[in-house]
Tab-separated table of C-alpha atoms in Angstrom:
chain	number	residue	atom	x	y	z
A	156	GLN	CA	3.855	-73.120	-17.279
A	157	ASP	CA	3.827	-70.725	-14.330
A	158	ASN	CA	0.732	-72.465	-12.959
A	159	MET	CA	2.489	-75.821	-13.196
A	160	LYS	CA	5.424	-74.416	-11.236
A	161	VAL	CA	3.068	-73.160	-8.541
A	162	ILE	CA	1.339	-76.528	-8.297
A	163	ALA	CA	4.689	-78.330	-8.129
A	164	VAL	CA	5.956	-76.052	-5.382
A	165	ALA	CA	2.682	-76.392	-3.474
A	166	LEU	CA	2.902	-80.196	-3.600
A	167	VAL	CA	6.485	-80.164	-2.343
A	168	LEU	CA	5.540	-77.809	0.474
A	169	ALA	CA	2.541	-79.945	1.395
A	170	VAL	CA	4.823	-82.973	1.703
A	171	ILE	CA	7.318	-81.029	3.817
A	172	ALA	CA	4.529	-79.707	6.026
A	173	PHE	CA	3.170	-83.222	6.491
A	174	VAL	CA	6.613	-84.600	7.406
A	175	VAL	CA	7.396	-81.890	9.962
A	176	ASN	CA	3.764	-81.584	11.074
A	177	ALA	CA	3.761	-77.845	10.326
A	178	GLU	CA	1.510	-75.610	8.246
A	179	SER	CA	3.366	-74.091	5.287
A	180	ALA	CA	3.492	-70.288	5.176
A	181	PHE	CA	2.874	-70.493	1.418
A	182	ASP	CA	-0.693	-71.026	0.210
A	183	PRO	CA	-1.180	-71.144	-3.588
A	184	ASN	CA	-4.847	-70.234	-3.080
A	185	ILE	CA	-3.758	-66.875	-1.672
A	186	MET	CA	-1.608	-66.142	-4.712
A	187	LYS	CA	-4.482	-67.090	-7.004
A	188	ALA	CA	-6.953	-64.897	-5.088
A	189	VAL	CA	-4.621	-61.899	-5.300
A	190	ASN	CA	-3.457	-62.232	-8.908
A	191	SER	CA	-6.759	-63.277	-10.497
A	192	ASN	CA	-8.641	-60.156	-9.383
A	193	PRO	CA	-7.852	-57.050	-11.484
A	194	GLN	CA	-9.234	-54.873	-8.673
A	195	ASN	CA	-6.200	-55.772	-6.542
A	196	LYS	CA	-3.358	-53.296	-6.957
A	197	TRP	CA	-0.485	-55.658	-6.181
A	198	LYS	CA	1.010	-58.951	-7.305
A	199	ALA	CA	1.783	-62.042	-5.235
A	200	GLY	CA	4.407	-64.668	-5.971
A	201	ILE	CA	6.666	-67.402	-4.657
A	202	ASN	CA	9.589	-66.304	-2.495
A	203	LYS	CA	11.704	-67.582	0.388
A	204	PHE	CA	8.696	-67.871	2.711
A	205	ALA	CA	7.539	-70.848	0.623
A	206	ALA	CA	10.159	-72.906	2.457
A	207	MET	CA	9.029	-71.790	5.922
A	208	SER	CA	6.218	-72.847	8.224
A	209	VAL	CA	3.624	-70.496	9.664
A	210	GLU	CA	5.188	-70.925	13.112
A	211	GLU	CA	8.619	-69.964	11.786
A	212	VAL	CA	7.140	-66.800	10.301
A	213	ARG	CA	5.276	-65.958	13.516
A	214	ALA	CA	8.575	-66.217	15.381
A	215	MET	CA	9.943	-63.465	13.123
A	216	LEU	CA	7.015	-61.120	13.761
A	217	GLY	CA	8.118	-59.432	16.942
A	218	GLY	CA	6.291	-56.117	16.739
A	219	GLN	CA	3.927	-55.633	19.663
A	220	VAL	CA	1.410	-53.461	17.825
A	221	PRO	CA	-2.398	-53.278	17.984
A	222	GLN	CA	-4.166	-55.497	15.454
A	223	TYR	CA	-5.893	-53.470	12.740
A	224	LYS	CA	-7.243	-54.003	9.250
A	225	ARG	CA	-7.972	-50.476	8.004
A	226	TYR	CA	-10.290	-47.558	8.696
A	227	THR	CA	-13.993	-48.255	8.427
A	228	GLU	CA	-16.148	-46.487	5.837
A	229	ALA	CA	-17.494	-44.271	8.641
A	230	GLN	CA	-13.960	-43.262	9.647
A	231	MET	CA	-13.069	-42.510	6.023
A	232	ARG	CA	-16.082	-40.187	5.826
A	233	ILE	CA	-14.878	-38.380	8.955
A	234	ILE	CA	-11.408	-37.986	7.396
A	235	ALA	CA	-12.974	-36.510	4.242
A	236	GLN	CA	-14.895	-34.007	6.382
A	237	ARG	CA	-12.225	-33.048	8.942
A	238	ALA	CA	-8.778	-33.480	7.416
A	239	ALA	CA	-7.212	-30.085	6.724
A	240	PRO	CA	-5.825	-29.440	3.233
A	241	SER	CA	-2.156	-30.439	3.118
A	242	ASN	CA	0.654	-28.255	1.800
A	243	ASN	CA	2.912	-31.297	1.471
A	244	PRO	CA	3.933	-32.535	-1.994
A	245	THR	CA	1.974	-35.443	-3.487
A	246	SER	CA	5.107	-37.625	-3.434
A	247	PHE	CA	8.362	-37.752	-1.482
A	248	ASP	CA	11.242	-40.220	-1.273
A	249	ALA	CA	13.894	-39.886	1.443
A	250	ARG	CA	16.187	-42.118	-0.640
A	251	LYS	CA	16.282	-39.399	-3.307
A	252	GLN	CA	16.260	-36.465	-0.899
A	253	TRP	CA	19.154	-37.828	1.196
A	254	PRO	CA	20.756	-40.555	-0.972
A	255	ASP	CA	23.848	-40.925	1.230
A	256	CYS	CA	21.868	-41.112	4.466
A	257	VAL	CA	19.133	-43.698	3.899
A	258	HIS	CA	21.029	-46.900	4.580
A	259	PRO	CA	20.643	-50.261	2.774
A	260	ILE	CA	18.048	-52.953	3.474
A	261	ARG	CA	18.972	-55.341	6.275
A	262	ASN	CA	17.899	-58.860	7.246
A	263	GLN	CA	16.698	-59.798	10.731
A	264	ALA	CA	16.562	-63.502	9.717
A	265	HIS	CA	14.970	-65.955	12.210
A	266	CYS	CA	14.618	-63.541	15.123
A	267	GLY	CA	11.607	-61.424	16.084
A	268	SER	CA	13.791	-58.311	16.201
A	269	CYS	CA	11.947	-56.124	13.668
A	270	TRP	CA	11.202	-53.619	16.445
A	271	ALA	CA	14.959	-53.103	16.971
A	272	PHE	CA	15.747	-52.949	13.253
A	273	GLY	CA	13.079	-50.353	12.433
A	274	ALA	CA	14.125	-48.135	15.328
A	275	THR	CA	17.904	-48.271	14.867
A	276	GLU	CA	17.607	-47.917	11.083
A	277	ALA	CA	15.465	-44.787	11.436
A	278	LEU	CA	17.872	-43.304	14.000
A	279	SER	CA	20.904	-44.147	11.819
A	280	ASP	CA	19.360	-42.280	8.890
A	281	ARG	CA	18.341	-39.357	11.079
A	282	PHE	CA	21.826	-38.871	12.552
A	283	CYS	CA	23.172	-38.587	9.015
A	284	ILE	CA	20.400	-36.226	7.870
A	285	ALA	CA	20.557	-33.968	10.952
A	286	SER	CA	24.350	-33.645	10.687
A	287	ASN	CA	24.327	-33.002	6.924
A	288	GLY	CA	26.175	-36.259	6.369
A	289	LYS	CA	28.902	-35.690	8.965
A	290	VAL	CA	27.643	-38.459	11.300
A	291	ASN	CA	27.011	-41.309	8.875
A	292	VAL	CA	26.726	-44.336	11.136
A	293	VAL	CA	24.916	-47.687	10.986
A	294	LEU	CA	23.576	-48.359	14.464
A	295	ALA	CA	23.361	-51.867	15.878
A	296	PRO	CA	19.962	-53.573	16.247
A	297	GLN	CA	21.825	-56.177	18.298
A	298	ASP	CA	22.225	-53.586	21.062
A	299	PRO	CA	18.511	-53.280	21.956
A	300	VAL	CA	17.945	-56.974	21.171
A	301	SER	CA	20.506	-57.940	23.848
A	302	CYS	CA	20.434	-54.929	26.174
A	303	ASP	CA	16.946	-53.364	26.189
A	304	TYR	CA	15.413	-55.238	29.112
A	305	SER	CA	12.041	-53.510	28.697
A	306	ASN	CA	11.633	-55.585	25.515
A	307	TYR	CA	12.006	-59.276	24.728
A	308	GLY	CA	14.906	-59.720	22.316
A	309	CYS	CA	14.061	-62.209	19.578
A	310	ASN	CA	10.620	-62.692	21.137
A	311	GLY	CA	9.430	-59.212	20.233
A	312	GLY	CA	9.305	-55.648	21.385
A	313	ASN	CA	7.225	-52.524	21.889
A	314	LEU	CA	7.982	-49.532	19.670
A	315	GLN	CA	7.588	-46.898	22.379
A	316	TYR	CA	9.872	-48.830	24.736
A	317	VAL	CA	12.711	-49.096	22.219
A	318	TRP	CA	12.497	-45.374	21.386
A	319	GLU	CA	12.666	-44.646	25.115
A	320	TYR	CA	15.706	-46.948	25.311
A	321	MET	CA	17.408	-45.036	22.479
A	322	LYS	CA	16.787	-41.790	24.385
A	323	SER	CA	17.789	-42.898	27.891
A	324	THR	CA	20.534	-45.434	27.110
A	325	GLY	CA	21.429	-45.035	23.453
A	326	VAL	CA	22.628	-47.490	20.819
A	327	VAL	CA	26.151	-48.481	19.788
A	328	PRO	CA	27.246	-48.712	16.126
A	329	GLU	CA	27.256	-51.952	14.163
A	330	ALA	CA	31.073	-51.903	14.267
A	331	CYS	CA	30.897	-52.264	18.046
A	332	PHE	CA	28.210	-54.974	18.269
A	333	PRO	CA	27.436	-56.731	14.950
A	334	TYR	CA	24.151	-58.571	14.489
A	335	VAL	CA	24.441	-62.234	15.538
A	336	SER	CA	20.848	-63.193	16.377
A	337	GLN	CA	20.023	-64.644	12.950
A	338	ASN	CA	19.261	-68.022	14.556
A	339	GLY	CA	16.781	-66.589	17.072
A	340	THR	CA	18.986	-66.372	20.170
A	341	GLU	CA	20.461	-63.309	21.872
A	342	PRO	CA	23.945	-63.028	23.409
A	343	ALA	CA	24.237	-61.292	26.772
A	344	CYS	CA	24.675	-57.530	26.827
A	345	PRO	CA	28.448	-56.916	26.710
A	346	SER	CA	30.619	-54.431	28.602
A	347	THR	CA	33.029	-53.918	25.705
A	348	CYS	CA	32.733	-53.736	21.936
A	349	ILE	CA	33.691	-56.656	19.719
A	350	ASP	CA	37.321	-55.459	19.785
A	351	GLY	CA	37.450	-56.475	23.451
A	352	LYS	CA	38.813	-53.137	24.657
A	353	THR	CA	36.479	-50.244	23.782
A	354	SER	CA	33.915	-49.504	26.481
A	355	PHE	CA	30.414	-50.397	25.295
A	356	SER	CA	28.847	-47.455	27.130
A	357	SER	CA	31.285	-44.999	25.517
A	358	GLN	CA	29.925	-45.800	22.052
A	359	LYS	CA	26.282	-44.837	22.625
A	360	TYR	CA	24.414	-42.676	20.114
A	361	LYS	CA	21.284	-41.197	21.704
A	362	LEU	CA	18.024	-39.487	20.937
A	363	LYS	CA	17.499	-35.992	22.312
A	364	SER	CA	13.726	-36.555	22.175
A	365	TYR	CA	11.077	-38.662	20.454
A	366	GLU	CA	7.333	-38.645	19.931
A	367	LYS	CA	4.507	-40.713	18.558
A	368	VAL	CA	3.652	-38.896	15.331
A	369	SER	CA	0.246	-40.465	14.758
A	370	PRO	CA	-2.415	-39.061	17.132
A	371	THR	CA	-4.360	-41.721	18.997
A	372	PHE	CA	-7.746	-40.029	18.668
A	373	LEU	CA	-7.448	-37.348	15.956
A	374	PHE	CA	-6.940	-39.999	13.309
A	375	TRP	CA	-7.883	-37.641	10.458
A	376	GLU	CA	-4.604	-35.754	11.133
A	377	ARG	CA	-2.331	-38.798	10.922
A	378	GLU	CA	-1.585	-38.876	7.218
A	379	SER	CA	-0.410	-35.262	6.954
A	380	LYS	CA	1.533	-35.455	10.226
A	381	ILE	CA	3.437	-38.543	9.058
A	382	GLU	CA	4.173	-36.858	5.726
A	383	SER	CA	5.452	-33.701	7.447
A	384	ALA	CA	7.693	-35.586	9.894
A	385	LEU	CA	9.175	-37.606	7.037
A	386	ILE	CA	9.835	-34.565	4.841
A	387	GLN	CA	11.330	-32.492	7.660
A	388	SER	CA	13.580	-35.005	9.404
A	389	GLY	CA	13.750	-38.332	7.593
A	390	PRO	CA	12.580	-41.943	7.925
A	391	LEU	CA	10.198	-43.081	10.657
A	392	GLU	CA	9.481	-46.362	12.419
A	393	THR	CA	5.987	-47.817	12.368
A	394	GLY	CA	4.229	-51.068	13.180
A	395	PHE	CA	1.455	-52.883	11.354
A	396	THR	CA	-0.482	-56.148	11.311
A	397	VAL	CA	0.804	-58.902	9.016
A	398	TYR	CA	-1.624	-61.257	7.295
A	399	GLN	CA	-0.583	-64.339	5.362
A	400	ASP	CA	-0.984	-62.722	1.943
A	401	PHE	CA	1.682	-60.098	2.797
A	402	LEU	CA	4.367	-62.796	2.819
A	403	GLN	CA	3.770	-63.356	-0.916
A	404	TYR	CA	4.049	-59.647	-1.843
A	405	GLN	CA	6.114	-58.973	-4.961
A	406	SER	CA	5.113	-55.577	-6.337
A	407	GLY	CA	2.395	-52.932	-6.438
A	408	VAL	CA	0.393	-51.250	-3.673
A	409	TYR	CA	-0.320	-53.812	-0.959
A	410	HIS	CA	-3.691	-54.053	0.749
A	411	HIS	CA	-4.902	-57.062	2.688
A	412	VAL	CA	-6.897	-59.431	0.470
A	413	THR	CA	-7.036	-62.831	2.152
A	414	GLY	CA	-5.236	-65.129	4.576
A	415	GLY	CA	-5.016	-65.413	8.340
A	416	LEU	CA	-3.481	-63.004	10.815
A	417	LEU	CA	0.139	-63.828	11.682
A	418	GLY	CA	1.250	-61.064	14.053
A	419	GLY	CA	2.701	-57.572	14.381
A	420	HIS	CA	5.715	-56.262	12.494
A	421	ALA	CA	7.855	-53.100	12.667
A	422	VAL	CA	9.324	-51.381	9.604
A	423	LYS	CA	10.749	-48.046	8.387
A	424	ILE	CA	8.741	-45.569	6.278
A	425	VAL	CA	11.004	-43.827	3.757
A	426	GLY	CA	8.550	-42.088	1.437
A	427	TYR	CA	5.165	-41.940	-0.237
A	428	GLY	CA	3.616	-41.511	-3.651
A	429	VAL	CA	0.572	-42.006	-5.844
A	430	THR	CA	0.022	-44.328	-8.819
A	431	SER	CA	-1.189	-43.292	-12.271
A	432	ASP	CA	-4.679	-44.452	-11.300
A	433	ASN	CA	-4.607	-42.289	-8.158
A	434	ILE	CA	-3.844	-44.930	-5.509
A	435	LYS	CA	-1.826	-43.380	-2.677
A	436	TYR	CA	0.909	-45.451	-1.019
A	437	TRP	CA	3.690	-45.396	1.546
A	438	ILE	CA	7.176	-46.551	0.543
A	439	VAL	CA	8.446	-48.824	3.308
A	440	ALA	CA	11.778	-50.526	4.030
A	441	ASN	CA	11.413	-54.043	5.405
A	442	SER	CA	14.091	-56.023	7.276
A	443	TRP	CA	13.682	-59.310	5.400
A	444	GLY	CA	16.627	-58.874	3.016
A	445	THR	CA	16.747	-57.676	-0.594
A	446	ASP	CA	15.403	-60.995	-1.911
A	447	TRP	CA	11.867	-60.124	-0.769
A	448	GLY	CA	9.433	-57.585	-2.233
A	449	ILE	CA	10.810	-54.719	-4.337
A	450	ASP	CA	14.498	-55.282	-3.511
A	451	GLY	CA	13.524	-55.341	0.167
A	452	PHE	CA	10.977	-52.498	0.043
A	453	PHE	CA	7.204	-52.548	-0.329
A	454	TRP	CA	4.390	-50.153	-1.091
A	455	ILE	CA	1.279	-50.164	1.081
A	456	GLN	CA	-1.964	-48.249	0.666
A	457	LYS	CA	-1.871	-44.776	2.237
A	458	GLY	CA	-4.574	-42.728	3.926
A	459	ASN	CA	-6.795	-45.585	5.119
A	460	ASN	CA	-4.581	-47.009	7.902
A	461	GLU	CA	-4.074	-50.219	5.935
A	462	CYS	CA	-3.236	-52.959	8.474
A	463	GLY	CA	-2.636	-50.217	11.057
A	464	ILE	CA	0.374	-48.759	9.198
A	465	GLU	CA	-0.540	-45.179	10.233
A	466	ALA	CA	-1.491	-45.790	13.859
A	467	ASP	CA	1.841	-46.360	15.626
A	468	VAL	CA	4.478	-44.127	13.968
A	469	TYR	CA	7.551	-42.819	15.848
A	470	ASP	CA	9.780	-39.834	15.155
A	471	GLY	CA	12.907	-38.726	17.043
A	472	VAL	CA	15.573	-36.021	17.199
A	473	PRO	CA	19.165	-37.340	17.364
A	474	ASP	CA	21.456	-35.891	20.018
A	475	LEU	CA	24.303	-34.324	18.042
A	476	SER	CA	25.823	-32.765	21.169
A	477	HIS	CA	27.338	-36.103	22.170
A	478	VAL	CA	28.709	-38.171	19.276
A	479	PRO	CA	31.131	-40.980	20.233
A	480	GLN	CA	34.598	-41.221	18.731
A	481	PRO	CA	34.469	-43.755	15.882
A	482	LEU	CA	36.024	-47.146	16.449
A	483	ASN	CA	39.356	-47.707	14.726
C-alpha cells in the first residue's frame, strides 16, 4: 500500500513537473535506494518537498559553504592516529542542559536565509545561557537578511560575514523586526522597529567576540573542539552541503547515499550522541519548520565530516555589558 502511494505521488509530481517544465525535488528512486539498503542508518519519506521543484529548493539553500562529501579513508586514518583522547561525555543535548534557552524550530520558507537563521538562533540561545536565563530573547533573522550588506539577503550568505555583522553591528529582537521574507523578497533596512517609534539601532544585541571552532588544517581536532564549545557555551552555527536525498530525510543518522548536489545550507548544532550500534551523530536544528525531519531536527553522522558538517562551525560570546531595554 505504501509503495502504491509513492507511485501515485511520483506520477502526480511528474505531471506537475511536465506542466511547469521543472524537475521535481522528489525522486522515488532516491527513497527506494535509501530504504531498501539495511546498511543505511536513516529512513527517507515523502514530505513537503515533494510539491517543490529542484530550482525552488536551490533558492532556499543560501549557505555559501565549501562543497564536501566526507573525509577520505586516508584522512580517517590520520584522525585515528592523531586525535587526542577526549574528556567530553559520549552524548550531550543543549535542549536538556538549558531547556529554557534553546528556542523552538523556525521556518525560513522560500528565502535563502538559512545563514541568518542559524546565526541569530545560536546567538539567541547563547544570550540566554550566558545570562543564566535573564536575557531570554529571540533575535531577528530579518535583521541580517535586510541589513547585512556583506551578504545577499534571500540569495544567500557567508557564515563568517554574518558573525562579523553580529559583532560589529548587532541584531535586533524579533519583536522589533519580525520575519517577512517568506516569499523570497527582503524589505529595506528600517530606521525604527515595527512600532514605528523605537530606534532600530537602540535595540541591537551584539557579540563580544566570535571564532571559527573547526580548524582549517588540523582537521583531527575538529570533533572534540566542536563538542567542547557546545558543552561550554551552547549551540553553534555550521554549514554543510545538501544533496537531493537529504530533502527526504525522516529519521535516523543521515549520511549521503544518492542524488545530485543542490547547494550549501546553514543550521544550528544543539547536541550529539551515539546509537546502540555505535554510530556517532550530531543533533542539528534545521530552519524548515517542524513538519520536516524529526520535528524540525535531524541527526547526521559525526566524526567523518559528513557533507562538510564539521568544517565551518562558528562560536561566539554574547556581549552582556550592553543589553537593550525590551520593547513594550
